[in-house]
Coordinates of C-alpha atoms in Angstrom, one line a residue:
M264 CA -18.4 -79.3 55.4
P265 CA -15.6 -79.0 58.5
Y266 CA -14.5 -75.3 59.3
I267 CA -11.0 -76.5 58.2
Y268 CA -11.5 -77.6 54.4
V269 CA -13.7 -74.4 54.1
K270 CA -10.8 -73.0 54.4
A271 CA -8.7 -74.6 52.4
R272 CA -11.4 -73.9 49.2
L273 CA -11.5 -70.4 50.2
L274 CA -7.4 -69.9 50.1
I275 CA -7.6 -72.1 46.9
A276 CA -9.7 -69.5 45.8
F277 CA -8.3 -66.5 46.8
S278 CA -5.2 -67.8 44.8
L279 CA -6.8 -68.5 41.9
V280 CA -7.8 -65.1 40.9
A281 CA -4.4 -64.1 42.9
L282 CA -3.2 -65.7 39.5
L283 CA -5.6 -64.7 36.9
S284 CA -5.7 -61.3 37.6
A285 CA -1.2 -61.5 37.5
A286 CA -1.8 -63.0 34.3
C287 CA -4.4 -59.7 33.3
S288 CA -1.8 -57.5 34.1
V289 CA 0.7 -59.0 32.4
S290 CA -0.6 -60.7 29.2
P291 CA -0.8 -57.2 27.5
Q292 CA 2.6 -56.8 27.4
I293 CA 3.8 -59.8 25.3
G294 CA 3.2 -59.1 22.1
Q295 CA 3.4 -55.3 23.2
E296 CA 6.0 -53.3 20.7
Q297 CA 8.9 -52.2 22.2
P298 CA 11.0 -48.8 21.9
Y299 CA 13.4 -49.1 19.3
V300 CA 16.4 -47.6 18.9
I301 CA 16.3 -44.8 16.2
L302 CA 19.7 -44.2 16.4
S303 CA 22.5 -45.3 18.1
A304 CA 26.8 -44.6 19.2
E305 CA 29.5 -46.5 17.9
N306 CA 29.3 -48.9 21.4
G307 CA 25.5 -49.7 20.4
M308 CA 24.1 -47.0 23.3
P309 CA 21.4 -45.6 22.0
I310 CA 21.1 -42.3 21.5
I311 CA 17.4 -41.9 20.1
Q312 CA 14.3 -44.1 20.4
F313 CA 10.6 -43.9 19.3
D314 CA 8.4 -45.6 21.1
R315 CA 5.4 -46.3 18.9
T316 CA 2.4 -47.0 21.7
L317 CA 3.0 -43.3 22.6
S318 CA 4.7 -41.5 20.3
T319 CA 6.9 -40.1 21.7
L320 CA 10.6 -39.7 21.5
S321 CA 13.5 -39.9 24.0
V322 CA 17.6 -38.8 23.4
D323 CA 19.9 -39.8 25.4
R324 CA 21.1 -35.9 25.0
Q325 CA 25.0 -36.7 26.1
S326 CA 25.8 -39.4 24.1
L327 CA 24.4 -37.4 21.3
V328 CA 26.9 -34.4 21.7
K329 CA 29.3 -36.7 22.2
A330 CA 28.8 -38.7 18.9
A331 CA 28.6 -35.4 17.1
A332 CA 32.1 -34.0 18.6
A333 CA 33.8 -37.2 17.6
E334 CA 32.8 -36.4 14.1
D335 CA 33.6 -32.8 14.1
L336 CA 30.1 -31.5 13.6
N337 CA 27.8 -29.6 15.6
A338 CA 24.5 -31.9 17.2
E339 CA 21.8 -30.8 15.0
Q340 CA 24.8 -31.1 11.4
W341 CA 25.1 -34.5 13.1
L342 CA 21.4 -36.0 13.2
L343 CA 21.0 -34.8 9.7
E344 CA 23.8 -36.7 7.9
N345 CA 22.6 -39.5 9.7
F346 CA 19.1 -39.6 9.2
D347 CA 19.4 -41.6 6.0
K348 CA 20.8 -44.4 7.6
A349 CA 18.0 -44.5 10.3
D350 CA 15.8 -46.9 11.1
L351 CA 12.8 -44.6 10.8
K352 CA 9.8 -45.3 10.7
G353 CA 7.0 -43.8 12.1
L354 CA 8.3 -40.7 11.6
S355 CA 7.7 -38.9 8.4
E356 CA 5.9 -35.5 8.0
D357 CA 2.4 -35.8 7.9
T358 CA -0.4 -33.6 6.5
G359 CA -0.8 -31.2 9.6
F360 CA 3.2 -30.7 8.7
E361 CA 3.2 -29.8 5.2
K362 CA 0.3 -27.5 5.5
L363 CA 2.1 -26.0 8.4
A364 CA 5.0 -26.0 6.5
D365 CA 3.0 -24.5 3.9
I366 CA 2.2 -21.3 6.6
V367 CA 6.1 -21.3 8.0
S368 CA 8.8 -21.7 6.1
D369 CA 10.2 -21.7 2.6
N370 CA 7.3 -22.6 0.2
D371 CA 10.3 -23.7 -2.6
L372 CA 11.8 -26.0 0.0
D373 CA 10.6 -30.0 0.0
A374 CA 8.1 -30.6 3.0
K375 CA 9.9 -33.9 3.7
D376 CA 13.7 -31.8 3.7
V377 CA 11.7 -29.3 5.5
Y378 CA 10.3 -32.0 8.8
W379 CA 13.9 -33.8 9.2
S380 CA 15.7 -30.4 9.2
V381 CA 13.2 -29.8 11.7
L382 CA 13.3 -32.6 13.4
A383 CA 16.5 -32.1 14.3
R384 CA 16.4 -28.7 15.7
Y385 CA 14.2 -30.2 17.5
I386 CA 16.0 -32.8 19.1
S387 CA 18.6 -30.8 19.5
K388 CA 18.6 -27.3 20.1
A389 CA 18.1 -26.1 24.0
D390 CA 16.0 -23.1 22.4
F391 CA 14.0 -24.2 20.1
A392 CA 10.7 -23.7 21.9
C393 CA 11.3 -20.0 21.5
K394 CA 12.7 -19.6 18.2
E395 CA 10.4 -22.0 16.6
P396 CA 7.7 -21.7 18.7
L397 CA 4.8 -23.1 15.9
Y398 CA 7.0 -26.0 15.0
Y399 CA 8.2 -26.7 18.9
Q400 CA 3.7 -27.5 19.2
Y401 CA 3.0 -29.1 16.1
F402 CA 6.4 -31.9 17.8
Q403 CA 5.5 -31.7 21.2
A404 CA 1.9 -32.6 20.5
R405 CA 3.5 -35.8 17.8
Y406 CA 6.6 -36.7 19.7
N407 CA 6.0 -34.9 23.6
L408 CA 9.6 -34.8 23.8
Y409 CA 10.5 -32.4 26.9
E410 CA 9.1 -32.2 30.3
K411 CA 9.6 -28.4 30.9
E412 CA 8.9 -25.3 29.8
V413 CA 12.0 -22.9 28.4
S414 CA 12.7 -19.6 29.3
C415 CA 12.7 -17.4 26.1
E416 CA 14.3 -14.1 25.7
T417 CA 12.5 -10.9 26.5
A418 CA 12.8 -9.4 22.9
I419 CA 11.6 -10.4 20.5
P420 CA 12.8 -8.9 17.0
F421 CA 11.6 -7.9 13.5
N422 CA 12.8 -6.3 10.6
V423 CA 10.8 -3.2 10.9
L424 CA 11.5 -1.5 7.4
S425 CA 10.6 2.6 6.7
R426 CA 11.0 5.5 5.1
Y427 CA 14.4 6.4 5.3
T428 CA 16.0 2.9 6.8
A429 CA 16.4 -0.3 5.7
N430 CA 17.7 -3.4 7.6
N431 CA 15.6 -1.3 10.7
I432 CA 16.1 -4.3 14.2
V433 CA 13.8 -3.5 16.5
Y434 CA 13.1 -5.4 19.2
V435 CA 9.5 -5.9 20.6
D436 CA 9.5 -7.0 24.7
P437 CA 5.9 -9.0 25.1
R438 CA 5.6 -6.7 28.6
R439 CA 5.0 -3.9 26.5
L440 CA 2.3 -5.0 24.1
R441 CA -0.4 -4.4 25.1
D442 CA -3.1 -5.4 22.0
I443 CA -2.8 -7.1 18.8
H444 CA -4.9 -4.7 16.3
V445 CA -6.5 -6.0 12.8
V446 CA -5.7 -3.2 10.4
F447 CA -8.0 -2.9 7.5
A448 CA -6.9 -0.2 4.8
S449 CA -9.8 0.7 2.7
K450 CA -10.3 0.3 -1.1
D451 CA -8.1 3.1 -4.1
D452 CA -8.9 2.7 -8.0
N453 CA -5.6 1.0 -8.2
M454 CA -6.3 -3.1 -9.0
M455 CA -4.1 -4.2 -6.7
S456 CA -5.6 -2.9 -3.7
K457 CA -9.7 -2.5 -4.7
F458 CA -11.1 -4.7 -1.8
G459 CA -8.5 -3.0 0.7
H460 CA -6.2 -4.1 2.2
I461 CA -5.7 -6.6 5.7
S462 CA -2.4 -6.8 8.6
L463 CA -2.2 -6.7 11.8
R464 CA -0.9 -4.1 14.4
L465 CA 1.1 -4.1 17.4
V466 CA 0.2 -1.5 20.1
I467 CA 3.1 -1.8 21.8
C468 CA 3.8 1.0 24.8
P469 CA 6.4 3.5 26.0
Q470 CA 6.4 1.4 29.4
E471 CA 5.7 -1.6 30.9
N472 CA 2.9 0.4 33.5
S473 CA 1.9 2.5 31.3
T474 CA -2.1 3.3 30.5
D475 CA -4.2 2.0 27.4
A476 CA -4.3 5.7 26.5
E477 CA -0.8 6.4 26.5
C478 CA 0.3 3.1 25.0
D479 CA -2.4 4.1 22.0
A480 CA -0.5 7.5 21.2
N481 CA 3.0 5.6 21.4
L482 CA 1.8 5.0 17.5
Y483 CA 5.7 6.2 16.5
Q484 CA 6.8 2.5 18.2
H485 CA 3.9 0.7 17.2
I486 CA 4.9 -1.7 14.5
V487 CA 2.3 -3.3 11.2
L488 CA 2.6 -6.6 10.0
G489 CA 0.8 -7.9 6.6
Y490 CA 1.8 -9.9 3.9
M491 CA 2.6 -8.5 0.8
A492 CA 4.8 -9.3 -2.6
H493 CA 8.6 -9.2 -2.8
V494 CA 8.5 -6.7 -5.7
D495 CA 12.1 -8.1 -7.5
D496 CA 11.3 -5.8 -10.7
I497 CA 12.5 -1.9 -10.5
K498 CA 8.6 -1.6 -11.5
I499 CA 6.1 -3.8 -10.9
N500 CA 4.8 -6.7 -13.8
R501 CA 0.9 -6.8 -12.9
L502 CA 1.0 -10.7 -14.8
K503 CA 3.5 -11.7 -12.2
G504 CA 1.3 -11.0 -9.8
L505 CA -1.7 -12.7 -10.6
F506 CA 0.3 -15.2 -11.5
G507 CA 2.5 -16.1 -8.6
D508 CA 5.6 -15.1 -9.7
Y509 CA 5.8 -12.5 -6.7
K510 CA 7.5 -14.0 -3.3
A511 CA 5.0 -12.9 -1.0
Y512 CA 6.2 -12.1 2.5
L513 CA 5.3 -11.0 6.1
Y514 CA 6.8 -8.0 6.1
A515 CA 6.7 -5.3 9.1
N516 CA 6.1 -1.9 9.0
S517 CA 6.6 1.2 10.7
F518 CA 2.9 2.4 11.8
M519 CA 3.5 5.8 10.8
D520 CA 4.8 5.3 7.3
V521 CA 1.7 2.8 7.8
Y522 CA -0.5 6.4 8.6
Q523 CA 1.8 8.4 5.8
K524 CA 1.2 5.9 2.7
Y525 CA -2.8 4.8 3.3
T526 CA -4.4 8.1 4.4
I527 CA -1.8 11.1 2.5
S528 CA -0.7 9.1 -0.6
E529 CA -3.3 8.0 -1.2
F530 CA -6.0 8.9 0.4
R531 CA -7.9 5.8 2.3
N532 CA -9.4 5.2 5.4
I533 CA -7.8 2.9 7.8
S534 CA -9.9 0.6 11.1
S535 CA -7.7 -0.7 13.4
M536 CA -9.7 -3.1 15.3
P537 CA -8.3 -5.9 19.2
L538 CA -8.3 -9.0 19.0
N539 CA -9.5 -10.6 22.0
L540 CA -6.2 -12.0 23.4
S541 CA -5.1 -12.9 26.8
Q542 CA -2.2 -11.3 28.5
Q543 CA -1.0 -15.3 27.5
E544 CA -2.3 -15.6 24.1
R545 CA -0.8 -12.2 23.3
E546 CA 2.5 -13.7 23.7
A547 CA 2.1 -16.5 21.9
M548 CA 0.9 -14.9 19.4
L549 CA 3.7 -12.5 19.3
R550 CA 6.1 -15.6 18.7
S551 CA 4.4 -17.1 16.6
L552 CA 4.9 -13.9 13.5
A553 CA 7.4 -13.8 14.5
E554 CA 8.4 -17.1 12.9
I555 CA 7.2 -16.5 10.5
H556 CA 8.4 -13.1 9.9
W557 CA 11.7 -14.2 9.2
G558 CA 10.8 -17.7 7.8
F559 CA 7.9 -17.6 5.4
A560 CA 8.5 -17.1 1.8
G561 CA 5.5 -17.9 -0.9
D562 CA 3.7 -17.6 -3.8
Y563 CA 1.5 -14.4 -3.9
K564 CA -1.2 -13.5 -6.0
F565 CA -3.4 -11.0 -6.0
T566 CA -6.8 -13.0 -7.1
H567 CA -6.7 -15.7 -4.2
R568 CA -2.8 -16.1 -2.9
N569 CA -3.4 -12.1 -1.2
C570 CA -2.9 -10.6 1.9
S571 CA -6.0 -11.1 3.1
S572 CA -6.2 -14.9 2.5
L573 CA -2.4 -15.7 3.6
M574 CA -3.0 -13.9 7.1
Q575 CA -6.8 -16.3 7.4
L576 CA -4.0 -19.6 7.2
A577 CA -2.1 -17.9 9.9
L578 CA -3.9 -16.7 11.9
S579 CA -6.1 -20.4 11.9
A580 CA -1.5 -21.8 13.1
M581 CA -1.6 -19.6 15.7
W582 CA -4.8 -18.9 17.7
P583 CA -7.0 -21.6 18.4
N584 CA -10.1 -19.4 18.9
F585 CA -10.0 -18.1 15.7
S586 CA -9.1 -21.9 14.4
D587 CA -12.8 -22.8 16.3
E588 CA -14.6 -20.1 14.7
L589 CA -16.9 -21.0 12.5
S590 CA -17.8 -18.5 10.2
L591 CA -14.2 -17.9 9.7
Q592 CA -13.9 -21.2 8.1
T593 CA -14.3 -20.0 4.7
L594 CA -10.9 -18.2 3.0
Y595 CA -11.6 -14.8 2.4
W596 CA -10.0 -13.7 -0.7
R597 CA -11.1 -10.8 -0.4
P598 CA -9.8 -8.2 2.8
D599 CA -12.7 -6.5 2.9
S600 CA -14.8 -10.0 3.2
F601 CA -12.6 -11.1 5.8
F602 CA -12.4 -7.7 8.0
Q603 CA -16.5 -7.9 7.2
A604 CA -16.6 -11.5 8.4
L605 CA -14.0 -10.3 11.1
Q606 CA -16.0 -8.4 12.8
T607 CA -19.0 -10.1 13.5
T608 CA -17.3 -12.9 15.3
A609 CA -16.7 -12.8 18.9
I610 CA -13.0 -12.9 19.1
A611 CA -12.6 -8.7 17.7
T612 CA -13.9 -6.5 20.1
S613 CA -16.2 -4.6 17.0
S614 CA -17.6 -2.1 18.8
A615 CA -14.7 0.0 19.1
L616 CA -15.3 0.9 15.3
T617 CA -19.7 1.4 16.0
D618 CA -18.6 4.8 16.5
L619 CA -15.9 5.9 13.7
E620 CA -16.0 10.3 16.1
L621 CA -15.3 8.1 18.8
A622 CA -12.9 5.6 17.3
E623 CA -10.8 8.4 15.4
E624 CA -10.2 9.8 19.1
G625 CA -8.9 6.9 21.0
G626 CA -7.0 6.0 18.0
F627 CA -9.3 2.5 16.1
Y628 CA -9.7 4.6 13.4
F629 CA -8.2 6.8 11.1
A630 CA -9.8 8.4 8.4
S631 CA -8.0 9.3 4.8
T632 CA -7.1 13.1 5.0
E633 CA -8.6 13.9 1.6
A634 CA -10.2 16.2 3.5
I635 CA -7.7 18.2 5.4
Y636 CA -5.6 19.0 2.6
N637 CA -9.3 20.7 1.1
K638 CA -9.6 22.6 3.9
A639 CA -5.3 23.1 3.7
F640 CA -6.4 24.4 0.2
D641 CA -9.6 26.6 0.8
V642 CA -7.8 28.5 3.0
V643 CA -4.7 28.8 1.1
N644 CA -7.4 30.2 -2.6
E645 CA -9.1 32.4 0.0
A646 CA -5.8 33.9 1.3
M647 CA -4.3 34.4 -2.4
K648 CA -7.5 36.8 -3.4
N649 CA -7.1 35.7 -7.2
H650 CA -8.1 32.4 -6.7
R651 CA -5.5 30.9 -8.5
Y652 CA -6.5 27.0 -8.1
S653 CA -9.9 25.4 -9.0
S654 CA -8.8 22.5 -7.1
L655 CA -6.2 21.1 -5.1
S656 CA -5.2 18.3 -8.4
D657 CA -5.2 21.5 -10.0
Y658 CA -2.2 22.9 -7.8
L659 CA -0.7 20.1 -7.0
S660 CA -0.2 19.1 -10.0
T661 CA 1.1 23.2 -11.3
N662 CA 4.8 24.0 -11.7
P663 CA 6.2 24.1 -7.8
I664 CA 8.8 27.2 -9.5
L665 CA 4.9 29.2 -10.9
R666 CA 3.3 28.5 -7.5
D667 CA 6.3 30.2 -5.9
N668 CA 6.2 33.0 -7.9
A669 CA 2.3 33.6 -7.2
V670 CA 3.2 33.6 -3.6
Q671 CA 6.7 35.7 -3.8
E672 CA 4.5 38.1 -6.1
N673 CA 1.3 38.7 -3.7
T674 CA 3.3 40.7 -1.3
S675 CA 0.5 41.3 1.1
Y676 CA -0.2 37.4 0.8
I677 CA 3.9 37.0 2.5
A678 CA 2.4 40.0 5.0
R679 CA 0.1 37.3 6.5
L680 CA 1.5 34.2 6.0
Q681 CA 4.5 36.4 8.7
S682 CA 1.4 37.5 10.7
D683 CA -0.8 34.2 10.7
A684 CA 0.0 30.8 11.3
Y685 CA -3.0 29.0 10.8
L686 CA -2.4 30.0 7.2
L687 CA 1.5 29.5 7.0
E688 CA 0.3 26.1 8.9
A689 CA -1.9 25.5 5.4
Q690 CA 0.5 26.6 3.0
L691 CA 3.0 24.5 4.1
L692 CA 0.5 21.1 4.4
L693 CA -0.2 22.1 0.6
E694 CA 3.8 21.7 0.2
E695 CA 5.0 18.8 1.7
L696 CA 1.6 16.6 0.0
S697 CA 3.5 17.8 -3.1
L698 CA 6.1 16.3 -1.5
V699 CA 4.9 12.8 -1.1
K700 CA 3.0 13.0 -4.5
F701 CA 6.4 13.9 -6.0
E702 CA 8.6 10.9 -4.8
S703 CA 6.1 8.8 -6.1
I704 CA 6.2 9.7 -9.9
M705 CA 10.2 10.6 -9.5
N706 CA 10.2 7.5 -8.2
A707 CA 8.1 5.7 -11.0
E708 CA 9.8 7.3 -13.6
M709 CA 13.9 6.1 -12.2
G710 CA 12.1 3.3 -11.6
Y711 CA 11.0 3.1 -15.7
F712 CA 15.1 3.9 -17.0
F713 CA 16.9 2.3 -14.2
S714 CA 14.7 -0.7 -15.5
K715 CA 15.8 0.0 -19.5
Y716 CA 18.9 -0.2 -18.6
G717 CA 19.1 -2.6 -15.4
V718 CA 21.4 -1.7 -12.6
A719 CA 24.4 -3.1 -13.8
E720 CA 25.3 -1.5 -16.7
I721 CA 24.2 1.7 -14.5
E722 CA 26.3 0.8 -12.6
A723 CA 29.2 0.9 -14.5
H724 CA 28.8 4.2 -16.1
M725 CA 28.5 5.9 -13.2
H726 CA 31.4 4.2 -11.7
Q727 CA 33.8 4.6 -14.4
S728 CA 32.0 9.1 -14.9
M729 CA 32.3 10.3 -11.3
S730 CA 34.4 11.0 -8.2
S731 CA 34.9 8.7 -6.5
E732 CA 33.1 11.0 -3.3
T733 CA 30.1 11.2 -5.7
Y734 CA 29.8 7.3 -6.4
V735 CA 29.7 6.2 -2.8
A736 CA 26.7 8.5 -1.8
F737 CA 24.9 7.5 -5.1
S738 CA 26.3 3.9 -4.0
E739 CA 24.5 4.7 -0.8
C740 CA 21.4 6.9 -1.6
V741 CA 20.3 4.7 -4.6
L742 CA 21.6 1.6 -5.4
G743 CA 21.6 0.6 -2.6
P744 CA 18.3 1.1 -1.5
L745 CA 17.4 -0.5 -5.6
R746 CA 19.8 -3.2 -4.5
E747 CA 18.1 -3.8 -1.4
R748 CA 14.2 -3.6 -2.5
I749 CA 15.0 -5.9 -5.2
R750 CA 17.2 -8.8 -4.1
P751 CA 15.7 -12.1 -2.7
I752 CA 14.9 -11.7 1.5
K753 CA 16.7 -13.9 3.2
R754 CA 15.0 -16.1 5.7
R755 CA 16.1 -18.1 8.4
D756 CA 15.2 -21.3 10.7
G757 CA 12.7 -19.2 12.9
I758 CA 13.6 -16.1 15.1
P759 CA 17.2 -15.2 15.1
D760 CA 19.0 -14.3 18.3
S761 CA 21.0 -10.9 19.0
F762 CA 24.2 -12.1 18.3
E763 CA 23.1 -13.7 15.1
L764 CA 22.0 -10.3 14.3
A765 CA 24.6 -8.5 15.9
S766 CA 26.6 -8.5 12.7
E767 CA 23.4 -6.6 10.4
S768 CA 23.7 -3.2 11.8
T769 CA 21.1 -0.8 11.2
R770 CA 21.5 1.1 7.4
K771 CA 20.2 4.6 6.8
S772 CA 19.5 6.0 3.8
C773 CA 19.6 9.4 2.4
Q774 CA 17.1 12.0 4.6
A775 CA 14.5 13.9 1.4
E776 CA 17.4 17.3 1.3
D777 CA 20.3 15.1 1.0
K778 CA 18.7 13.0 -1.7
A779 CA 18.4 16.3 -3.9
K780 CA 21.8 17.6 -3.8
L781 CA 22.9 14.1 -5.4
L782 CA 20.4 14.2 -8.2
K783 CA 21.6 17.3 -8.9
Q784 CA 24.9 16.5 -8.7
V785 CA 24.1 13.2 -10.6
N786 CA 21.5 14.7 -13.6
L787 CA 24.4 15.1 -15.5
Y788 CA 25.6 11.9 -15.0
L789 CA 22.7 10.0 -16.0
E790 CA 21.5 12.1 -18.6
S791 CA 24.0 11.0 -21.0
L792 CA 23.2 7.3 -20.6
D793 CA 20.1 8.3 -22.7
P794 CA 19.1 12.1 -22.8
E795 CA 15.8 11.5 -24.5
A796 CA 14.5 8.6 -21.7
W797 CA 16.2 10.6 -18.5
A798 CA 13.5 13.6 -19.3
D799 CA 10.5 12.3 -17.1
V800 CA 13.0 11.8 -14.9
K801 CA 15.0 14.5 -14.4
T802 CA 11.9 16.7 -14.3
A803 CA 10.2 15.1 -11.4
V804 CA 13.4 15.5 -10.2
Y805 CA 13.8 19.1 -11.4
Y806 CA 10.1 19.5 -9.5
W807 CA 11.0 17.7 -6.7
A808 CA 13.5 19.0 -5.6
E809 CA 12.1 23.2 -6.1
I810 CA 9.0 21.5 -3.4
I811 CA 12.0 21.3 -0.8
N812 CA 13.0 24.5 -1.1
N813 CA 9.9 26.4 -1.4
I814 CA 9.4 24.1 2.2
N815 CA 12.2 25.6 3.1
S816 CA 11.0 29.8 2.4
Y817 CA 8.0 28.5 4.2
K818 CA 10.3 27.2 7.2
E819 CA 11.9 31.4 7.0
L820 CA 9.0 32.9 7.3
G821 CA 7.6 32.1 9.4
N822 CA 11.3 32.1 11.9
K823 CA 11.4 35.7 10.7

């Protein structure tokens, strides 16, 4: 065949291949679903579009802001008002969202309503990733709206409850967060803590460049986050706890208050086991914990929806390594079982608790102080010569006035207290423990009295009976903390910023001595309401005030 024909056929063949290739590259687009408009402006310009094929959202922010401003709304409000009019095919809550909402938000809200509210914030809020990191992670995985990471405020706020303060906003700098530990408080005889209690501890350093030892020793700045029932009664109702009538919140407490509650007041041990987290994982978990802390509310049931199961669900949502751990797929409702299971995994440093003596030195184990107080009791009882008390519990249950009388009558013992600092310290330890125990008794007795009459009736009675100055002090020291304890806790959409929290100043409640003086003043007014019901409270308050007097008198001996 002549060369010219061969060349012509080759050209035709190449042309056919090119045509076929072009046809192949175009053909899938013939039936491809184009992004459709969810919401548009009045002029017809698209504001939000959804690509069902790629499952991505796109937003014209300038048009969104302009449309909202035209109706005197912000972007979030405009979206919520217009979602009902939109074509929302393919946009709705799924099982994944429902599970996440159960961990992050108020469970009294319908998951569908929560979905649209959070979606509106995801689309409209520039700082959404910082304020609601868990929801941001979910929506990004599903709709991929944002291309760039957002820079967040350094400090992350927590509302830290402590013994003498309320609404105490503490800001945590992620750069000073050295570790996150799982904390287990051992069991006691109380029905609600017979399997212990589990929580998380934020190990916060004095400075960003502090050593590990300095961070571990910085206990007064450490924060403990744990799920607890919000008892909205003046006294706890066990049946309500069993059937889920109390709300659960992720509370923040100062570590030292937790230490006092468990190791001193209840003579329980505390184990603190580090989680194996990278710096990036620690910061992500810190922000996620803050999101849950400010937003979550759900039913608390002592038997199965409690500190243990709720913490496992939260860790699964916050930390992929936890959710990937096969041995933790079981939902442990017993805190002790959960802690034991966690110790067998590679995601926690269980070796920190192998040698309890070394663990105590390193700040990973805090033993019950019962042995310390028993030792102090032996020292005091031996020094008093006549062995007045048969045991530590006998000492603590004795009328504090009689205890003080026994000391004052023993001149040789007083002389030893003045000369022996070790003995004086032992005596002070016993009186301070007695104060802690009687404070619990006093609060319980007062709770029974207030539950009988109700806060409103007592407030009206006291307002009518007292001078305005004394009533103000009573309201601040007694009624204020009581109201705060029983009122529902305000829930928020994500982590509040410093501007939002500026109006919520820290309110200090009364110190022990201030409260003792006040209760002496108001004693007669409360007794006049119901002398018989007030009798037990009166005795507890009287003993409590006398213990404070004992402590002060011993301190004066040490100064002579």
